[in-house]
């Protein structure tokens, strides 16, 4: 009986320790996120009863979360469109989109002196890696390398 009394609190403590802690910055806005589904609706207000303004068919599209209201997030996309999206449609995984303009170069390392691997067109979306000294890791559909931080929307402070 005494073993059972000791085991139950330890079991509860173990379950609590195994539960992932919520990141401290989850409640702070703005922050970067990305669309986490193949199709995501952007609404004019924070609820299913509001009209759909845009339908995104671009997984990993980077967005800036500007405000939270319950399970809804006010977001801004790379083109400046704003609206409300459910939090379940978003990921905290950082992504970036090549800014409008001309082609940019993807290099083997974070330096313009390193070999160029690819040229990326404006609008290309990819997953962001760490950014250092003006360069960011970038994975565009399996094409991995480094791009200039200032050539990608979704880098830096939101």
mmCIF file with all atom_site columns, C-alpha atoms in Angstrom, residues 12-113:
data_model
loop_
_atom_site.group_PDB
_atom_site.id
_atom_site.type_symbol
_atom_site.label_atom_id
_atom_site.label_alt_id
_atom_site.label_comp_id
_atom_site.label_asym_id
_atom_site.label_entity_id
_atom_site.label_seq_id
_atom_site.pdbx_PDB_ins_code
_atom_site.Cartn_x
_atom_site.Cartn_y
_atom_site.Cartn_z
_atom_site.occupancy
_atom_site.B_iso_or_equiv
_atom_site.pdbx_formal_charge
_atom_site.auth_seq_id
_atom_site.auth_comp_id
_atom_site.auth_asym_id
_atom_site.auth_atom_id
_atom_site.pdbx_PDB_model_num
ATOM 1   C CA . UNK A 1 12  ? 2.058   12.041 -12.193 1.00 0.00 ? 12  UNK A CA 1
ATOM 2   C CA . UNK A 1 13  ? 5.369   13.903 -12.002 1.00 0.00 ? 13  UNK A CA 1
ATOM 3   C CA . UNK A 1 14  ? 6.771   11.793 -14.847 1.00 0.00 ? 14  UNK A CA 1
ATOM 4   C CA . UNK A 1 15  ? 3.770   12.524 -17.071 1.00 0.00 ? 15  UNK A CA 1
ATOM 5   C CA . UNK A 1 16  ? 4.025   16.249 -16.347 1.00 0.00 ? 16  UNK A CA 1
ATOM 6   C CA . UNK A 1 17  ? 7.744   16.219 -17.141 1.00 0.00 ? 17  UNK A CA 1
ATOM 7   C CA . UNK A 1 18  ? 7.134   14.390 -20.427 1.00 0.00 ? 18  UNK A CA 1
ATOM 8   C CA . UNK A 1 19  ? 4.575   16.973 -21.589 1.00 0.00 ? 19  UNK A CA 1
ATOM 9   C CA . UNK A 1 20  ? 6.289   19.508 -23.859 1.00 0.00 ? 20  UNK A CA 1
ATOM 10  C CA . UNK A 1 21  ? 6.524   22.930 -22.283 1.00 0.00 ? 21  UNK A CA 1
ATOM 11  C CA . UNK A 1 22  ? 4.921   25.787 -24.163 1.00 0.00 ? 22  UNK A CA 1
ATOM 12  C CA . UNK A 1 23  ? 7.507   28.128 -25.585 1.00 0.00 ? 23  UNK A CA 1
ATOM 13  C CA . UNK A 1 24  ? 7.815   31.332 -23.595 1.00 0.00 ? 24  UNK A CA 1
ATOM 14  C CA . UNK A 1 25  ? 7.326   33.484 -26.689 1.00 0.00 ? 25  UNK A CA 1
ATOM 15  C CA . UNK A 1 26  ? 4.124   31.732 -27.859 1.00 0.00 ? 26  UNK A CA 1
ATOM 16  C CA . UNK A 1 27  ? 2.046   34.633 -26.559 1.00 0.00 ? 27  UNK A CA 1
ATOM 17  C CA . UNK A 1 28  ? 4.250   37.404 -27.930 1.00 0.00 ? 28  UNK A CA 1
ATOM 18  C CA . UNK A 1 29  ? 3.357   38.975 -31.241 1.00 0.00 ? 29  UNK A CA 1
ATOM 19  C CA . UNK A 1 30  ? 4.506   39.667 -33.846 1.00 0.00 ? 30  UNK A CA 1
ATOM 20  C CA . UNK A 1 31  ? 6.243   36.423 -34.810 1.00 0.00 ? 31  UNK A CA 1
ATOM 21  C CA . UNK A 1 32  ? 7.029   34.499 -37.979 1.00 0.00 ? 32  UNK A CA 1
ATOM 22  C CA . UNK A 1 33  ? 5.062   31.406 -38.975 1.00 0.00 ? 33  UNK A CA 1
ATOM 23  C CA . UNK A 1 34  ? 4.317   29.472 -42.149 1.00 0.00 ? 34  UNK A CA 1
ATOM 24  C CA . UNK A 1 35  ? 1.227   27.948 -43.733 1.00 0.00 ? 35  UNK A CA 1
ATOM 25  C CA . UNK A 1 36  ? 1.196   24.296 -42.688 1.00 0.00 ? 36  UNK A CA 1
ATOM 26  C CA . UNK A 1 37  ? -1.442  22.860 -45.055 1.00 0.00 ? 37  UNK A CA 1
ATOM 27  C CA . UNK A 1 38  ? -2.022  22.475 -48.779 1.00 0.00 ? 38  UNK A CA 1
ATOM 28  C CA . UNK A 1 39  ? -5.115  24.710 -48.631 1.00 0.00 ? 39  UNK A CA 1
ATOM 29  C CA . UNK A 1 40  ? -5.688  27.462 -46.052 1.00 0.00 ? 40  UNK A CA 1
ATOM 30  C CA . UNK A 1 41  ? -8.466  30.051 -45.917 1.00 0.00 ? 41  UNK A CA 1
ATOM 31  C CA . UNK A 1 42  ? -7.778  33.654 -44.968 1.00 0.00 ? 42  UNK A CA 1
ATOM 32  C CA . UNK A 1 43  ? -10.890 35.288 -43.521 1.00 0.00 ? 43  UNK A CA 1
ATOM 33  C CA . UNK A 1 44  ? -11.877 38.915 -43.022 1.00 0.00 ? 44  UNK A CA 1
ATOM 34  C CA . UNK A 1 45  ? -12.530 38.304 -39.307 1.00 0.00 ? 45  UNK A CA 1
ATOM 35  C CA . UNK A 1 46  ? -11.606 35.887 -36.514 1.00 0.00 ? 46  UNK A CA 1
ATOM 36  C CA . UNK A 1 47  ? -14.260 33.186 -36.943 1.00 0.00 ? 47  UNK A CA 1
ATOM 37  C CA . UNK A 1 48  ? -15.747 30.641 -39.336 1.00 0.00 ? 48  UNK A CA 1
ATOM 38  C CA . UNK A 1 49  ? -18.748 32.905 -39.914 1.00 0.00 ? 49  UNK A CA 1
ATOM 39  C CA . UNK A 1 50  ? -16.566 35.570 -41.561 1.00 0.00 ? 50  UNK A CA 1
ATOM 40  C CA . UNK A 1 51  ? -16.188 35.677 -45.342 1.00 0.00 ? 51  UNK A CA 1
ATOM 41  C CA . UNK A 1 52  ? -13.163 33.977 -46.922 1.00 0.00 ? 52  UNK A CA 1
ATOM 42  C CA . UNK A 1 53  ? -10.995 36.644 -48.542 1.00 0.00 ? 53  UNK A CA 1
ATOM 43  C CA . UNK A 1 54  ? -8.161  34.482 -49.913 1.00 0.00 ? 54  UNK A CA 1
ATOM 44  C CA . UNK A 1 55  ? -7.523  30.764 -50.365 1.00 0.00 ? 55  UNK A CA 1
ATOM 45  C CA . UNK A 1 56  ? -3.838  29.873 -50.085 1.00 0.00 ? 56  UNK A CA 1
ATOM 46  C CA . UNK A 1 57  ? -2.609  26.823 -51.963 1.00 0.00 ? 57  UNK A CA 1
ATOM 47  C CA . UNK A 1 58  ? 1.026   27.289 -51.052 1.00 0.00 ? 58  UNK A CA 1
ATOM 48  C CA . UNK A 1 59  ? 2.348   25.110 -48.219 1.00 0.00 ? 59  UNK A CA 1
ATOM 49  C CA . UNK A 1 60  ? 5.214   26.711 -46.268 1.00 0.00 ? 60  UNK A CA 1
ATOM 50  C CA . UNK A 1 61  ? 4.289   30.223 -47.368 1.00 0.00 ? 61  UNK A CA 1
ATOM 51  C CA . UNK A 1 62  ? 5.834   32.504 -44.734 1.00 0.00 ? 62  UNK A CA 1
ATOM 52  C CA . UNK A 1 63  ? 3.489   34.787 -42.821 1.00 0.00 ? 63  UNK A CA 1
ATOM 53  C CA . UNK A 1 64  ? 3.856   37.316 -40.042 1.00 0.00 ? 64  UNK A CA 1
ATOM 54  C CA . UNK A 1 65  ? 1.473   36.820 -37.106 1.00 0.00 ? 65  UNK A CA 1
ATOM 55  C CA . UNK A 1 66  ? 0.372   40.254 -35.901 1.00 0.00 ? 66  UNK A CA 1
ATOM 56  C CA . UNK A 1 67  ? -2.346  39.460 -33.374 1.00 0.00 ? 67  UNK A CA 1
ATOM 57  C CA . UNK A 1 68  ? -4.017  36.578 -31.550 1.00 0.00 ? 68  UNK A CA 1
ATOM 58  C CA . UNK A 1 69  ? -7.693  36.197 -30.768 1.00 0.00 ? 69  UNK A CA 1
ATOM 59  C CA . UNK A 1 70  ? -8.483  32.792 -29.281 1.00 0.00 ? 70  UNK A CA 1
ATOM 60  C CA . UNK A 1 71  ? -7.558  30.172 -31.882 1.00 0.00 ? 71  UNK A CA 1
ATOM 61  C CA . UNK A 1 72  ? -7.374  32.805 -34.647 1.00 0.00 ? 72  UNK A CA 1
ATOM 62  C CA . UNK A 1 73  ? -4.302  34.683 -35.857 1.00 0.00 ? 73  UNK A CA 1
ATOM 63  C CA . UNK A 1 74  ? -4.233  37.971 -37.738 1.00 0.00 ? 74  UNK A CA 1
ATOM 64  C CA . UNK A 1 75  ? -1.536  37.404 -40.337 1.00 0.00 ? 75  UNK A CA 1
ATOM 65  C CA . UNK A 1 76  ? 0.226   39.337 -43.059 1.00 0.00 ? 76  UNK A CA 1
ATOM 66  C CA . UNK A 1 77  ? 1.497   37.531 -46.148 1.00 0.00 ? 77  UNK A CA 1
ATOM 67  C CA . UNK A 1 78  ? 4.569   38.473 -48.234 1.00 0.00 ? 78  UNK A CA 1
ATOM 68  C CA . UNK A 1 79  ? 2.420   40.653 -50.519 1.00 0.00 ? 79  UNK A CA 1
ATOM 69  C CA . UNK A 1 80  ? 1.005   42.642 -47.603 1.00 0.00 ? 80  UNK A CA 1
ATOM 70  C CA . UNK A 1 81  ? -2.464  41.033 -47.561 1.00 0.00 ? 81  UNK A CA 1
ATOM 71  C CA . UNK A 1 82  ? -3.880  40.761 -44.046 1.00 0.00 ? 82  UNK A CA 1
ATOM 72  C CA . UNK A 1 83  ? -6.590  38.546 -42.619 1.00 0.00 ? 83  UNK A CA 1
ATOM 73  C CA . UNK A 1 84  ? -7.454  35.916 -40.056 1.00 0.00 ? 84  UNK A CA 1
ATOM 74  C CA . UNK A 1 85  ? -6.360  32.284 -40.135 1.00 0.00 ? 85  UNK A CA 1
ATOM 75  C CA . UNK A 1 86  ? -6.885  29.435 -37.688 1.00 0.00 ? 86  UNK A CA 1
ATOM 76  C CA . UNK A 1 87  ? -3.808  28.567 -35.631 1.00 0.00 ? 87  UNK A CA 1
ATOM 77  C CA . UNK A 1 88  ? -4.134  24.904 -36.697 1.00 0.00 ? 88  UNK A CA 1
ATOM 78  C CA . UNK A 1 89  ? -3.283  25.940 -40.266 1.00 0.00 ? 89  UNK A CA 1
ATOM 79  C CA . UNK A 1 90  ? 0.007   27.531 -39.211 1.00 0.00 ? 90  UNK A CA 1
ATOM 80  C CA . UNK A 1 91  ? 3.380   26.194 -38.153 1.00 0.00 ? 91  UNK A CA 1
ATOM 81  C CA . UNK A 1 92  ? 6.129   27.866 -36.139 1.00 0.00 ? 92  UNK A CA 1
ATOM 82  C CA . UNK A 1 93  ? 8.630   26.424 -38.606 1.00 0.00 ? 93  UNK A CA 1
ATOM 83  C CA . UNK A 1 94  ? 10.332  29.376 -40.279 1.00 0.00 ? 94  UNK A CA 1
ATOM 84  C CA . UNK A 1 95  ? 10.019  29.757 -44.013 1.00 0.00 ? 95  UNK A CA 1
ATOM 85  C CA . UNK A 1 96  ? 11.005  32.437 -46.483 1.00 0.00 ? 96  UNK A CA 1
ATOM 86  C CA . UNK A 1 97  ? 10.015  33.654 -49.935 1.00 0.00 ? 97  UNK A CA 1
ATOM 87  C CA . UNK A 1 98  ? 12.401  35.141 -52.462 1.00 0.00 ? 98  UNK A CA 1
ATOM 88  C CA . UNK A 1 99  ? 11.498  38.830 -52.739 1.00 0.00 ? 99  UNK A CA 1
ATOM 89  C CA . UNK A 1 100 ? 10.223  40.354 -55.960 1.00 0.00 ? 100 UNK A CA 1
ATOM 90  C CA . UNK A 1 101 ? 12.901  41.594 -58.287 1.00 0.00 ? 101 UNK A CA 1
ATOM 91  C CA . UNK A 1 102 ? 15.505  39.556 -60.089 1.00 0.00 ? 102 UNK A CA 1
ATOM 92  C CA . UNK A 1 103 ? 16.936  36.078 -59.689 1.00 0.00 ? 103 UNK A CA 1
ATOM 93  C CA . UNK A 1 104 ? 18.996  35.466 -56.567 1.00 0.00 ? 104 UNK A CA 1
ATOM 94  C CA . UNK A 1 105 ? 21.891  33.080 -56.123 1.00 0.00 ? 105 UNK A CA 1
ATOM 95  C CA . UNK A 1 106 ? 21.966  30.138 -53.738 1.00 0.00 ? 106 UNK A CA 1
ATOM 96  C CA . UNK A 1 107 ? 25.498  29.329 -52.593 1.00 0.00 ? 107 UNK A CA 1
ATOM 97  C CA . UNK A 1 108 ? 27.118  26.272 -51.025 1.00 0.00 ? 108 UNK A CA 1
ATOM 98  C CA . UNK A 1 109 ? 28.077  28.288 -47.927 1.00 0.00 ? 109 UNK A CA 1
ATOM 99  C CA . UNK A 1 110 ? 27.186  31.625 -46.374 1.00 0.00 ? 110 UNK A CA 1
ATOM 100 C CA . UNK A 1 111 ? 29.539  33.630 -48.579 1.00 0.00 ? 111 UNK A CA 1
ATOM 101 C CA . UNK A 1 112 ? 29.390  35.069 -52.084 1.00 0.00 ? 112 UNK A CA 1
ATOM 102 C CA . UNK A 1 113 ? 32.853  33.567 -52.604 1.00 0.00 ? 113 UNK A CA 1
#
